[in-house]
CSV table of C-alpha atoms in Angstrom, one decimal:
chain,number,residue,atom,x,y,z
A,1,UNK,CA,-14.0,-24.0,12.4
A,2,UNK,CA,-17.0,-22.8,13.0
A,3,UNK,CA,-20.3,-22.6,11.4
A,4,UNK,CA,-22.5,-19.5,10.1
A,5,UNK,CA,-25.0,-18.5,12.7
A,6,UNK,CA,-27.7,-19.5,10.1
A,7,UNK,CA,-26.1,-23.0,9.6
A,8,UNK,CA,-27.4,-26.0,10.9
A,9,UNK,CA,-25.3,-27.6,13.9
A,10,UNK,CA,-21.9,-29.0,13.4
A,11,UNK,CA,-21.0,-32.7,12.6
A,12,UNK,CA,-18.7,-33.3,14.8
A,13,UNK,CA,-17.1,-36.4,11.9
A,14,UNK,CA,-14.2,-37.1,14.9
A,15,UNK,CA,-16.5,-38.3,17.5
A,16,UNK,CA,-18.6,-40.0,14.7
A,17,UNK,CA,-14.9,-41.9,13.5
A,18,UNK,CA,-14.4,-42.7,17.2
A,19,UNK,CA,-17.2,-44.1,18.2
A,20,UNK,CA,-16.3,-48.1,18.7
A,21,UNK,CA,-19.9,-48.7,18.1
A,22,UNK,CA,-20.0,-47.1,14.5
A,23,UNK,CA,-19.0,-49.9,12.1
A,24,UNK,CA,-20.4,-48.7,8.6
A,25,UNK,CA,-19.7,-45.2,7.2
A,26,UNK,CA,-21.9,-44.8,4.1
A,27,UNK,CA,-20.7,-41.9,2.0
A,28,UNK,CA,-23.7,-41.2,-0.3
A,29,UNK,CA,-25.2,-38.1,-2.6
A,30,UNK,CA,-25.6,-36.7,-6.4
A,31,UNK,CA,-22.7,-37.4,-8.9
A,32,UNK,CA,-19.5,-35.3,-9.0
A,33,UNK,CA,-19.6,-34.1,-5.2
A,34,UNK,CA,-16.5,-35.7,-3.8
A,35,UNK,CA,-18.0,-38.7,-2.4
A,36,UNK,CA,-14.9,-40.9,-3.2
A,37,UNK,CA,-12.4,-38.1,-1.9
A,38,UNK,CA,-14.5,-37.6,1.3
A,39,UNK,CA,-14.8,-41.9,2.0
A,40,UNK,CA,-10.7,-41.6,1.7
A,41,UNK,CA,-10.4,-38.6,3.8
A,42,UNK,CA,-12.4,-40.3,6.6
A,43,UNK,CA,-10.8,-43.6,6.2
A,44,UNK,CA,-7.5,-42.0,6.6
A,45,UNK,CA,-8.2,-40.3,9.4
A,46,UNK,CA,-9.8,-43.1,11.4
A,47,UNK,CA,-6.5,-45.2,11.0
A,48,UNK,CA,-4.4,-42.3,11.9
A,49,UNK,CA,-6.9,-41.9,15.1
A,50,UNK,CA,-5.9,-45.6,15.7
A,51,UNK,CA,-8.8,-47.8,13.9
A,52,UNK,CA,-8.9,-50.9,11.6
A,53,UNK,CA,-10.8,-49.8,8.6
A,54,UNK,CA,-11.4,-50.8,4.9
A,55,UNK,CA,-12.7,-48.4,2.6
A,56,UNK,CA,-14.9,-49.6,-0.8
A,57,UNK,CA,-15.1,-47.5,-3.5
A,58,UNK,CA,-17.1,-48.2,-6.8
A,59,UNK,CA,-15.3,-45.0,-8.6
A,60,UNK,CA,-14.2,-46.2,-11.9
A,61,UNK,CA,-11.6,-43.1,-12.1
A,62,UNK,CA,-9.2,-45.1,-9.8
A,63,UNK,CA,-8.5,-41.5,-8.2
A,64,UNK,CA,-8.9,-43.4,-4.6
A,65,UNK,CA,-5.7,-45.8,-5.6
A,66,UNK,CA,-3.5,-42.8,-6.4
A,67,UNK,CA,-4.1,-40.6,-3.7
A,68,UNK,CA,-3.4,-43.7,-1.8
A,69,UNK,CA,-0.3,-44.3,-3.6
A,70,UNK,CA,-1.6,-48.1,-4.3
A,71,UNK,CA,-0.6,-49.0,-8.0
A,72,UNK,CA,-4.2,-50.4,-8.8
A,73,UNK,CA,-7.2,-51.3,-6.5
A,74,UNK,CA,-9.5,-54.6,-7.0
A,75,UNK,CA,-11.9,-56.9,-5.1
A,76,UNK,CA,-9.5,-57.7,-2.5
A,77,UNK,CA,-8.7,-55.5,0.3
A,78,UNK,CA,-5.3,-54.0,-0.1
A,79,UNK,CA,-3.1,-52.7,2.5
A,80,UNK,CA,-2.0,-48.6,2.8
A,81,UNK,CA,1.0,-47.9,3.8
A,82,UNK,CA,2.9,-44.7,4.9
A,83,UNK,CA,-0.5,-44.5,7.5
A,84,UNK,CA,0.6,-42.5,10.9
A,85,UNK,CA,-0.6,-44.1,14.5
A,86,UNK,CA,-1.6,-47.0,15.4
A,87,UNK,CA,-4.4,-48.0,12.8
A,88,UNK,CA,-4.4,-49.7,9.6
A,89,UNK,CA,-6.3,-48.4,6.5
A,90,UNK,CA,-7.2,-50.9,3.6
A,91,UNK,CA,-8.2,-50.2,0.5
A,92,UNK,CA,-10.3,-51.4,-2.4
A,93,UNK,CA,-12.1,-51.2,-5.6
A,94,UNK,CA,-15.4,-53.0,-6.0
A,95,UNK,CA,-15.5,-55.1,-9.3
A,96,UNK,CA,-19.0,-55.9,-10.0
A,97,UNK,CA,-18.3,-59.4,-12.3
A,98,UNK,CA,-15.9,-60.9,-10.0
A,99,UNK,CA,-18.4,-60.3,-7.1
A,100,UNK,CA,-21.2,-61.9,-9.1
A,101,UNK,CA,-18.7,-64.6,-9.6
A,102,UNK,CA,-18.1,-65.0,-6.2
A,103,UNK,CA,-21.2,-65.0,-5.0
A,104,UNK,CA,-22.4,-68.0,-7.7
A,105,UNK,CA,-19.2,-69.9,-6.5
A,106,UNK,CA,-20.0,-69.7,-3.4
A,107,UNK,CA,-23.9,-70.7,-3.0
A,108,UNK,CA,-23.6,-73.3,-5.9
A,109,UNK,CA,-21.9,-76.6,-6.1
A,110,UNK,CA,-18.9,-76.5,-8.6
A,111,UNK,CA,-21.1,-78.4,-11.8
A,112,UNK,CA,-23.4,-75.6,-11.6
A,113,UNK,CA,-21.2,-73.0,-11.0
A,114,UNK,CA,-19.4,-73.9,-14.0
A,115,UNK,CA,-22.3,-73.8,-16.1
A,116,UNK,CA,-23.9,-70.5,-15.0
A,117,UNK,CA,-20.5,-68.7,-15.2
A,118,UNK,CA,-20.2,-69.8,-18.8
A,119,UNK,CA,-24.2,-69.3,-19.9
A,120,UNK,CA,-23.9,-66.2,-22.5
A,121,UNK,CA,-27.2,-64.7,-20.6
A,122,UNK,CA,-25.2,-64.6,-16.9
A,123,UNK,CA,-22.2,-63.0,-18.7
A,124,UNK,CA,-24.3,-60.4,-20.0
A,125,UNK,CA,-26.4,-60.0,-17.0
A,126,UNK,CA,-23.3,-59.7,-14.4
A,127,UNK,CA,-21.8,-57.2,-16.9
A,128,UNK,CA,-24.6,-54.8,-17.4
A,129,UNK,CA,-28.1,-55.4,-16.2
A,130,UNK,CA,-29.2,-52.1,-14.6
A,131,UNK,CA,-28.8,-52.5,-11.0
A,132,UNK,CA,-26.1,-54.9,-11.1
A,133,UNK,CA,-23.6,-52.7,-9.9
A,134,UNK,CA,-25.5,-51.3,-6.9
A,135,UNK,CA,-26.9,-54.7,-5.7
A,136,UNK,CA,-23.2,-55.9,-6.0
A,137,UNK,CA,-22.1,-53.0,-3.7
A,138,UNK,CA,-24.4,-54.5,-0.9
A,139,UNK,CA,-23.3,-57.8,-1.5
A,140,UNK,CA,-19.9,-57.1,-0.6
A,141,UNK,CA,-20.9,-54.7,1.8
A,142,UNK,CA,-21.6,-57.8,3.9
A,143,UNK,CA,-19.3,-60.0,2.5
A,144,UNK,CA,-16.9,-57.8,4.6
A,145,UNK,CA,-19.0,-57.2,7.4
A,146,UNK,CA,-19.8,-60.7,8.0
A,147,UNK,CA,-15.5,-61.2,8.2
A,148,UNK,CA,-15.8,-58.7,11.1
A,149,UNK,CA,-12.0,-58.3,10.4
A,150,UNK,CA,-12.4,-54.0,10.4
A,151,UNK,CA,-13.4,-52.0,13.0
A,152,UNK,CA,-14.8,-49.5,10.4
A,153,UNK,CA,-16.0,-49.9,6.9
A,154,UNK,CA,-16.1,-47.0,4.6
A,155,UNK,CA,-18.5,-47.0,1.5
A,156,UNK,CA,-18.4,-44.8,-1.1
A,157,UNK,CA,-21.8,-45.2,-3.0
A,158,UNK,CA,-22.3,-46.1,-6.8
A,159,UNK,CA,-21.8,-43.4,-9.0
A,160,UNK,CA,-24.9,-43.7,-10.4
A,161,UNK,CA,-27.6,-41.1,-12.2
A,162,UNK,CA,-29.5,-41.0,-8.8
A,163,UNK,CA,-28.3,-42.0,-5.0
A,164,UNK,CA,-31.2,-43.4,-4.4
A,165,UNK,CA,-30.3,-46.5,-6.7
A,166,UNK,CA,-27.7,-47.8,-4.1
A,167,UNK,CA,-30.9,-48.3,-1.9
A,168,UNK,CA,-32.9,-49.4,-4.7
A,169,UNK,CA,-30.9,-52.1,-5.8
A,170,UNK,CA,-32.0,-55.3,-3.8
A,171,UNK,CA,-35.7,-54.1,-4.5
A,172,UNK,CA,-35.0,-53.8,-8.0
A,173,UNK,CA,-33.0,-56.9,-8.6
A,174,UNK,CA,-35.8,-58.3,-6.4
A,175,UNK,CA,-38.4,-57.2,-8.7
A,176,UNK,CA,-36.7,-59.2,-11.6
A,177,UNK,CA,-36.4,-62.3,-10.2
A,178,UNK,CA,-39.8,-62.7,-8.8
A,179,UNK,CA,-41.0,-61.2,-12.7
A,180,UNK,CA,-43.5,-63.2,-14.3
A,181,UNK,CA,-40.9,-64.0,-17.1
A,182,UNK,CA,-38.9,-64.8,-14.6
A,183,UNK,CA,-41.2,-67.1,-12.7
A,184,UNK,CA,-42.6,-69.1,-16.5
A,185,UNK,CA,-39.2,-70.0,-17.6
A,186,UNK,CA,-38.3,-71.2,-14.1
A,187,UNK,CA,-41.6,-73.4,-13.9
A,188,UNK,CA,-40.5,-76.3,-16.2
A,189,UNK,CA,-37.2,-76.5,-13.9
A,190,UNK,CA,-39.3,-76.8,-10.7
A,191,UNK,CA,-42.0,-79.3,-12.4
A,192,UNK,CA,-38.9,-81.5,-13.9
A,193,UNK,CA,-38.4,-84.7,-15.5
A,194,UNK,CA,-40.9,-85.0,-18.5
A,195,UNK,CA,-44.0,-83.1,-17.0
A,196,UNK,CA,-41.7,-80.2,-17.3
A,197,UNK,CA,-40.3,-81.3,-20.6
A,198,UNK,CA,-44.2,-81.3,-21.7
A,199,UNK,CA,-45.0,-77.9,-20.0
A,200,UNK,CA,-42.2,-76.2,-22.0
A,201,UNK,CA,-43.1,-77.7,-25.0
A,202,UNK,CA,-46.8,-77.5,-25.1
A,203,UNK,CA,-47.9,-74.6,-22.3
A,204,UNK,CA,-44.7,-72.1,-23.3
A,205,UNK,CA,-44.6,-73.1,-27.4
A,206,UNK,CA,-46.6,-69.8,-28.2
A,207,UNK,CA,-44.3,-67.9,-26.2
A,208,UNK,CA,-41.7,-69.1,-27.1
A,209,UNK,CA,-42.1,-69.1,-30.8
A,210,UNK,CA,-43.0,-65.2,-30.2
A,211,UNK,CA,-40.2,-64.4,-28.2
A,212,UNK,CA,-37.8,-66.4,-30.2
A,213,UNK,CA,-38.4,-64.1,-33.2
A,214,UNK,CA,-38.3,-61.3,-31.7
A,215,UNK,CA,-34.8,-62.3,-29.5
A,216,UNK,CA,-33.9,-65.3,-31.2
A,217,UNK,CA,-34.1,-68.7,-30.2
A,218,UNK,CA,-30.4,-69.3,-28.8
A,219,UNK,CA,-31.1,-66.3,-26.3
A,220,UNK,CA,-34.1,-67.8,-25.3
A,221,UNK,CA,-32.7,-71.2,-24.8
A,222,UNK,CA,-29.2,-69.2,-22.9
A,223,UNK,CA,-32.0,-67.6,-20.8
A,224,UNK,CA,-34.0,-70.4,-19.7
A,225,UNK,CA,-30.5,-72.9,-19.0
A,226,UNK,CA,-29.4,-69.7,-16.8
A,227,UNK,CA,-32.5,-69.8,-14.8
A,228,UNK,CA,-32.7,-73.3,-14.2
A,229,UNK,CA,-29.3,-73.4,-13.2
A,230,UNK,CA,-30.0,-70.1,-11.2
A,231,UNK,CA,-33.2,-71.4,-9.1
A,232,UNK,CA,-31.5,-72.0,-6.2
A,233,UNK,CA,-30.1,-69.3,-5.5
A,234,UNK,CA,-32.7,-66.9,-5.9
A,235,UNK,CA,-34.0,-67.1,-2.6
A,236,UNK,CA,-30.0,-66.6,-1.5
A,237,UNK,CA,-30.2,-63.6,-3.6
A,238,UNK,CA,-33.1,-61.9,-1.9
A,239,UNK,CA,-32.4,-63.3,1.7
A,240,UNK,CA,-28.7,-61.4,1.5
A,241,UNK,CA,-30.2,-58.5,0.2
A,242,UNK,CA,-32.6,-58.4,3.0
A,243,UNK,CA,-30.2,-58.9,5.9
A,244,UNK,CA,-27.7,-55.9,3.7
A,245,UNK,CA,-30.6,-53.9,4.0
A,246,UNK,CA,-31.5,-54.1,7.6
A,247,UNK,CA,-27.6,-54.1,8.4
A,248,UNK,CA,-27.8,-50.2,6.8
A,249,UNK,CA,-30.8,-49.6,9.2
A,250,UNK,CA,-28.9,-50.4,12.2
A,251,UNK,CA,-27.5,-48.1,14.7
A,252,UNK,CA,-24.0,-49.6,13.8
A,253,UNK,CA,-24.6,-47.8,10.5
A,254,UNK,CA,-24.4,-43.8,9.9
A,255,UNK,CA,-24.9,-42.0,6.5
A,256,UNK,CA,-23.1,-39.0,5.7
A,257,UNK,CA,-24.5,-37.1,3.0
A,258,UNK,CA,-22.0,-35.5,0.7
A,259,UNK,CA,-23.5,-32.6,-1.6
A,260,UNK,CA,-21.9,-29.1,-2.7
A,261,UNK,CA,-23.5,-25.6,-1.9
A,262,UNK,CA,-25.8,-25.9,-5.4
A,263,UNK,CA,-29.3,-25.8,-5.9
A,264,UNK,CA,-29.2,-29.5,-7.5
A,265,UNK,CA,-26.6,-31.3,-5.3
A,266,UNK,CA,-29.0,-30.2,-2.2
A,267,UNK,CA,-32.1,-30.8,-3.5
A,268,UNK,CA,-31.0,-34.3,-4.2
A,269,UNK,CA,-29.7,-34.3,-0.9
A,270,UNK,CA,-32.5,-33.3,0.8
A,271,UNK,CA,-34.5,-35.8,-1.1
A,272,UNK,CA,-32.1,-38.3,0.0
A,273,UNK,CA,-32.2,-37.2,3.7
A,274,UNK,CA,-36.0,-37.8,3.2
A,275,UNK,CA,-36.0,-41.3,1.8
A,276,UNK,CA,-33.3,-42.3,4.7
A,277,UNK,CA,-35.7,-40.9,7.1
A,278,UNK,CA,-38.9,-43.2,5.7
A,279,UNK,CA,-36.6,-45.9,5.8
A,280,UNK,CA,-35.5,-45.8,9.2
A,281,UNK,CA,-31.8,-45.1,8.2
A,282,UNK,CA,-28.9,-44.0,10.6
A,283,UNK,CA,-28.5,-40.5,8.8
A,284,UNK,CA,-25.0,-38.5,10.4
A,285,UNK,CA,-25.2,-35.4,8.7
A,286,UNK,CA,-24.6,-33.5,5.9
A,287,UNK,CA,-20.7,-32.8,4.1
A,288,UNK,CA,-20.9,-29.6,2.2
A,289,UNK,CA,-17.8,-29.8,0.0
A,290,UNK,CA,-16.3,-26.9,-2.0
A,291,UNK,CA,-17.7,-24.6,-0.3
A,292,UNK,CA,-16.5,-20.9,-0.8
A,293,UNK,CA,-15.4,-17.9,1.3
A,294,UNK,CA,-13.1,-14.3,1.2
A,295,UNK,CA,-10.5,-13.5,3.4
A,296,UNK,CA,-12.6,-9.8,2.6
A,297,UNK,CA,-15.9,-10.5,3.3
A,298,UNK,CA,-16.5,-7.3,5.2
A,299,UNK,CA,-16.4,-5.9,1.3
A,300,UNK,CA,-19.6,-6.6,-0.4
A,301,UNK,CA,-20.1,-7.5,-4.3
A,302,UNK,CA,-22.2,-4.0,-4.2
A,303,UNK,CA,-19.7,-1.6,-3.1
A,304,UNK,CA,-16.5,-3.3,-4.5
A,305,UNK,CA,-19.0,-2.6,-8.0
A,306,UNK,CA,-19.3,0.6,-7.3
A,307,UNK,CA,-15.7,1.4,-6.0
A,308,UNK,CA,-14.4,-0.4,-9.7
A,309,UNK,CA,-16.8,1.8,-11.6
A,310,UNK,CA,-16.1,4.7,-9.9
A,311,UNK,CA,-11.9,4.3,-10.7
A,312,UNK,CA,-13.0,3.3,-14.4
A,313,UNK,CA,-15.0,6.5,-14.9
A,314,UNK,CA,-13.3,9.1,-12.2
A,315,UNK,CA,-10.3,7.2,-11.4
A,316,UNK,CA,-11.8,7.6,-7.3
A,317,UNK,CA,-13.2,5.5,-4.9
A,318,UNK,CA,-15.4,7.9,-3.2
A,319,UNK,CA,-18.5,6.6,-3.6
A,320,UNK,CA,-20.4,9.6,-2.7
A,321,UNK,CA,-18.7,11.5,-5.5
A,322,UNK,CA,-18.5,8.8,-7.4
A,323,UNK,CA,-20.4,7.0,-10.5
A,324,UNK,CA,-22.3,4.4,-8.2
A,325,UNK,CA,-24.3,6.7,-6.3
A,326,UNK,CA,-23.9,4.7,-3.1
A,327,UNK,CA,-22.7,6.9,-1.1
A,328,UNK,CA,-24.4,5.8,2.8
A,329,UNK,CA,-20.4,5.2,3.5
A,330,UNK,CA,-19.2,8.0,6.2
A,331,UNK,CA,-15.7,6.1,6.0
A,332,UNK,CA,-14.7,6.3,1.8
A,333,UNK,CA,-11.7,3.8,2.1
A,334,UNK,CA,-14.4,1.1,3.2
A,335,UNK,CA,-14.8,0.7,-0.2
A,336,UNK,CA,-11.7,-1.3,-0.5
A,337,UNK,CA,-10.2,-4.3,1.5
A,338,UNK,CA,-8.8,-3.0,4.7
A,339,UNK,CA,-6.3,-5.5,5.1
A,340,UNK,CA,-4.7,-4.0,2.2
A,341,UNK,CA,-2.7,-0.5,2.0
A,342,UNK,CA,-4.0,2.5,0.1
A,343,UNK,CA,-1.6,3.1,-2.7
A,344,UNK,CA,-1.8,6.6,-4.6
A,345,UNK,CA,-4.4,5.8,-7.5
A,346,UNK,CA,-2.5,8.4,-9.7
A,347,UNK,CA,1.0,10.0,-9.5
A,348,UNK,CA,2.1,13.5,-8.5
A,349,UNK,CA,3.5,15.6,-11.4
A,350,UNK,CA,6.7,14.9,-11.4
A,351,UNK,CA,7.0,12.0,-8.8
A,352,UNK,CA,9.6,9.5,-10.0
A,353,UNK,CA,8.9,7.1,-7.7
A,354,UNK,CA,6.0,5.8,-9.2
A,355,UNK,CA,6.4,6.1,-12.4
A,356,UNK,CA,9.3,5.2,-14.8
A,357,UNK,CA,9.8,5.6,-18.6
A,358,UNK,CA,11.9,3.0,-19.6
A,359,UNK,CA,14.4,4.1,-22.4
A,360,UNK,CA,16.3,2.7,-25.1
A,361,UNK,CA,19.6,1.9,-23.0
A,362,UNK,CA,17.7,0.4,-20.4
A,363,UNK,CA,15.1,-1.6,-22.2
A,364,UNK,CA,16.0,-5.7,-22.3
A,365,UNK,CA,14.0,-8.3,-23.9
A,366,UNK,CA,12.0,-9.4,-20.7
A,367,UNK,CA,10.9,-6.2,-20.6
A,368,UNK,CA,10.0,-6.0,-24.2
A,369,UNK,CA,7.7,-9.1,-22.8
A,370,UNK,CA,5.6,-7.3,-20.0
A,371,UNK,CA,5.2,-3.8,-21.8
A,372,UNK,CA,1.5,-5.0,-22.4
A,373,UNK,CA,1.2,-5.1,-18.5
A,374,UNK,CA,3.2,-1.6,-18.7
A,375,UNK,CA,0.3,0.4,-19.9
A,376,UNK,CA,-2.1,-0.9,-17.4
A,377,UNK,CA,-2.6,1.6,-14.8
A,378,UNK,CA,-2.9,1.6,-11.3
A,379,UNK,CA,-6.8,2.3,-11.3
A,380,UNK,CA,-7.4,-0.7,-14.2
A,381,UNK,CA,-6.0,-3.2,-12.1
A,382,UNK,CA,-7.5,-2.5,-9.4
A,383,UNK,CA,-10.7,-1.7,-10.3
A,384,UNK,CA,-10.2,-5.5,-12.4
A,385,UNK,CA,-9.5,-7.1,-8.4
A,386,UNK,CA,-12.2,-5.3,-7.6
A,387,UNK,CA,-14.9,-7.0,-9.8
A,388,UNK,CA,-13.3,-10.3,-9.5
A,389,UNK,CA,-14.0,-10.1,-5.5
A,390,UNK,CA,-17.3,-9.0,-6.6
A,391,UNK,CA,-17.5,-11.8,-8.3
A,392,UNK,CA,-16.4,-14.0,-5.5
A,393,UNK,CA,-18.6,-12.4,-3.1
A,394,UNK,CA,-22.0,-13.2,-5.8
A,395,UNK,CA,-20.8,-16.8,-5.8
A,396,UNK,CA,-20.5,-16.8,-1.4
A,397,UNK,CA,-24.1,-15.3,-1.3
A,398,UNK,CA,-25.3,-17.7,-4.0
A,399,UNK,CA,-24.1,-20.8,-2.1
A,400,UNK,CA,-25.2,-19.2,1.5
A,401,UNK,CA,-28.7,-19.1,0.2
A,402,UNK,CA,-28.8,-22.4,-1.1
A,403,UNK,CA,-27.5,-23.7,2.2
A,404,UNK,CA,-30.3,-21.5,3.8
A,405,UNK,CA,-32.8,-22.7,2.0
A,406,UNK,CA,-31.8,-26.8,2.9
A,407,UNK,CA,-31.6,-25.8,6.7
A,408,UNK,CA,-34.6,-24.1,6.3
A,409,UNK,CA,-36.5,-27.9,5.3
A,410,UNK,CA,-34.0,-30.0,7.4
A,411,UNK,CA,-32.6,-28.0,10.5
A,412,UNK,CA,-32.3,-31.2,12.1
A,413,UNK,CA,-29.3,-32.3,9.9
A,414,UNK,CA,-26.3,-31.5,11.6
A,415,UNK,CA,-23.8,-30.0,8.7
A,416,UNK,CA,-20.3,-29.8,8.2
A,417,UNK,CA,-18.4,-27.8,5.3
A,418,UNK,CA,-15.3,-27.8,3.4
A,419,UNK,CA,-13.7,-25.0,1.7
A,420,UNK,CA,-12.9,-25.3,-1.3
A,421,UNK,CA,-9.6,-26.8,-2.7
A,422,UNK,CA,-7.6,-25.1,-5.7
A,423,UNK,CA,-6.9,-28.1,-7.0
A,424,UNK,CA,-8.1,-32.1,-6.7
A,425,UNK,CA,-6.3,-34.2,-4.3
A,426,UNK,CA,-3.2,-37.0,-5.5
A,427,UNK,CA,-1.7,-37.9,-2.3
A,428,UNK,CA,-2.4,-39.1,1.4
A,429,UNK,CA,-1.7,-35.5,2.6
A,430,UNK,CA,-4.3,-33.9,0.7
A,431,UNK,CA,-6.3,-36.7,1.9
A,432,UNK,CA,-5.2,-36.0,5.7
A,433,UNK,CA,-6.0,-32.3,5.0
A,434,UNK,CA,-9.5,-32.8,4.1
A,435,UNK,CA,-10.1,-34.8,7.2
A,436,UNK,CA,-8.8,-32.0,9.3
A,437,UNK,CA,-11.5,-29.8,7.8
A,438,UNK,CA,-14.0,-32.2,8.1
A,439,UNK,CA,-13.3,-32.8,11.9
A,440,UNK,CA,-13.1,-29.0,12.4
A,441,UNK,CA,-16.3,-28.4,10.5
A,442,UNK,CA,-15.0,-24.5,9.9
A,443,UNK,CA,-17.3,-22.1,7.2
A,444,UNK,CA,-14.5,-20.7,5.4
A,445,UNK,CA,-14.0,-17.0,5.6
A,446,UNK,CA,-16.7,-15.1,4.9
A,447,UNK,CA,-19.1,-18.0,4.6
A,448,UNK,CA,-21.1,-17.0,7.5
């Protein structure tokens, strides 16, 4: 399909899917724009194009495992089936605890291991601490890079109150660890032996008697065993968020952007397209999803207004006679869809064949059922269709602004849209049916 002349180029998502270099998809934007639908359509359609990939999702709404037709998604990567061509398509689910697990088992002999999985401050921390989640994303981001088992890895960011946190993360949990709270409970670890014992007891005992009424004093203590247990692995912490991060800024990498045609989505994508730009971040292009068109664009909101008014007040369409005034029209049936046949807006007198009173003998009880729909004329219903296409047509030139407006600040994105679906997507062909409008990139009708 193909874009609105005001549009920004088209993403051509096929090319991008077959390109052997392209390793790393990152599916990223606002909350609520089909980020987790468009990581699955992609990662369906690069196994059915004949690649190896694993898609990650951190969507807690487990829509990903159903559409999939997987009974559950976790932490390990679980096979597709039912996928056509020569490619295989994994799935799965990113838990954030197990991965912190993992990554303590894993950089930690087994004595300490044991002890920082079972310290009441790690438990809380793994569960919960802001930034958690997205830091954990980028862990296992390169957890399964560094198996180099897929030829493509899909993400599908955090769903989190901004997109930015999924870039933020390592920075943030960065920030933490290098705290000064951080840094004076880990300095009686590093001194050790009794010169630590007597710099805890003597250098931290007003700040510790202060904090210990204000948290209590077995917090304090679970916090100060976690970090000493937890100083070695700090530097592992930030070093594997470093090398995550410049992983996402290499050329291997490409960003898609997923936002709807509204003024918020966009602006945060636009934001986002700036802060990827700063960063030296692989951006692809933009996914406009839902996007929406007519089949009767040639039909403005304004004259299929004025044509409803105009049967509502004079029961004609002829807008030069007619209530709306707007009568530039040397053609009157342009005022209504001209795909459509003109039926006779009232009956001749005495022209059975559009009208029929039912009678007694004839009447049955599904009848009985629709008389309410009876005693609707010809001229209310359509002048209802009328300002419901209206309607439609408000919401199409609403959107094609707001998509003006982002090309406008970013004409270098290249942009591809999706129309929008009636309904949401449960199975591997809706999924295979968003990917065929991704790769075709096609405005819907009347979009332009």
């Amino acid at each position: 399909m193909t874009l609105g002349t005001d549009i920004a180029p088209g993403l051509d998502t096929d090319a991008l899917l077959d390109d052997p270099g392209i390793r790393i998809v990152v599916c990223c934007g606002s909350g609520g724009v089909g980020k987790t639908t468009t990581a699955a359509a992609l990662g369906v359609r690069a196994a059915e194009r004949g690649r190896k990939v694993v898609v990650l999702t951190i969507d807690p709404a487990r829509r990903l495992a159903q559409s999939m037709g997987i009974d559950r998604l976790d932490n390990v990567p679980r096979r597709v089936e039912d996928i056509e061509g020569e490619g295989e398509l994994h799935a799965m689910m990113l838990d954030m605890k197990r991965t912190f697990d993992e990554t303590v088992e894993a950089h930690t002999d087994a004595e300490r291991a044991r002890a920082i999985l079972e310290n009441p401050f790690y438990q809380s921390l793994s569960a919960g601490f802001a930034g958690t989640q997205e830091y954990m994303a980028m862990e296992k981001l390169g957890q399964l890079r560094a198996r180099d088992e897929w030829d493509l890895i899909v993400v599908d960011t955090p769903p989190s109150r901004s997109a930015l946190d999924f870039l933020d993360a390592p920075k943030r949990l960065g920030s933490f660890l290098d705290g000064k709270f951080i840094r004076v409970l880990i300095a009686p670890a590093k001194i050790g032996g009794r010169a630590g014992m007597k710099f805890l007891n003597v250098g931290m005992s007003m700040m510790t008697g202060t904090l210990g009424k204000l948290l209590g004093g077995q917090f304090l203590r679970d916090v100060q065993t976690f970090v000493a247990a937890m100083d070695s692995m700090f530097g592992g912490f930030r070093t594997r968020a470093d090398a995550t991060y410049k992983l996402l800024q290499a050329p291997g990498t490409a960003f898609l952007v997923v936002a709807t045609p509204e003024r918020d989505a966009l602006r945060e994508a636009a934001y986002f397209v700036e802060r990827l730009a700063a960063e030296e971040m692989p951006l692809a292009g933009l996914v406009l999803n839902r996007v929406h068109g007519s089949e009767a664009a040639r039909l403005s909101a304004e004259r299929a207004l004025a044509a409803a008014e105009n049967l509502e007040s004079a029961g004609i369409v002829d807008q030069t006679a007619g209530k709306a005034g707007l009568g530039d029209t040397a053609d009157p049936a342009a005022a209504v869809p001209p795909e459509a046949p003109q039926p006779p807006l009232s009956p001749e007198p005495g022209d059975e064949t559009h009208r029929h009173e039912p009678t007694q003998h004839d009447a049955t009880p599904r009848e009985h059922d629709t008389a309410a729909a009876d005693d609707v004329s010809v001229e209310q219903l359509t002048a209802g269709l009328l300002r419901l296409h209206a309607e439609r047509m408000q919401v199409v030139a609403r959107e094609q602004h707001t998509r003006d407006r982002f090309t406008t600040l970013h004409p270098e994105v290249l942009v591809t849209e999706v129309a929008a679906l009636p309904g949401d997507v449960h199975d591997l062909s809706g999924l295979r049916a968003i990917g065929e409008r991704l790769a075709t990139g096609s405005a819907p009708a009347g979009a332009a």
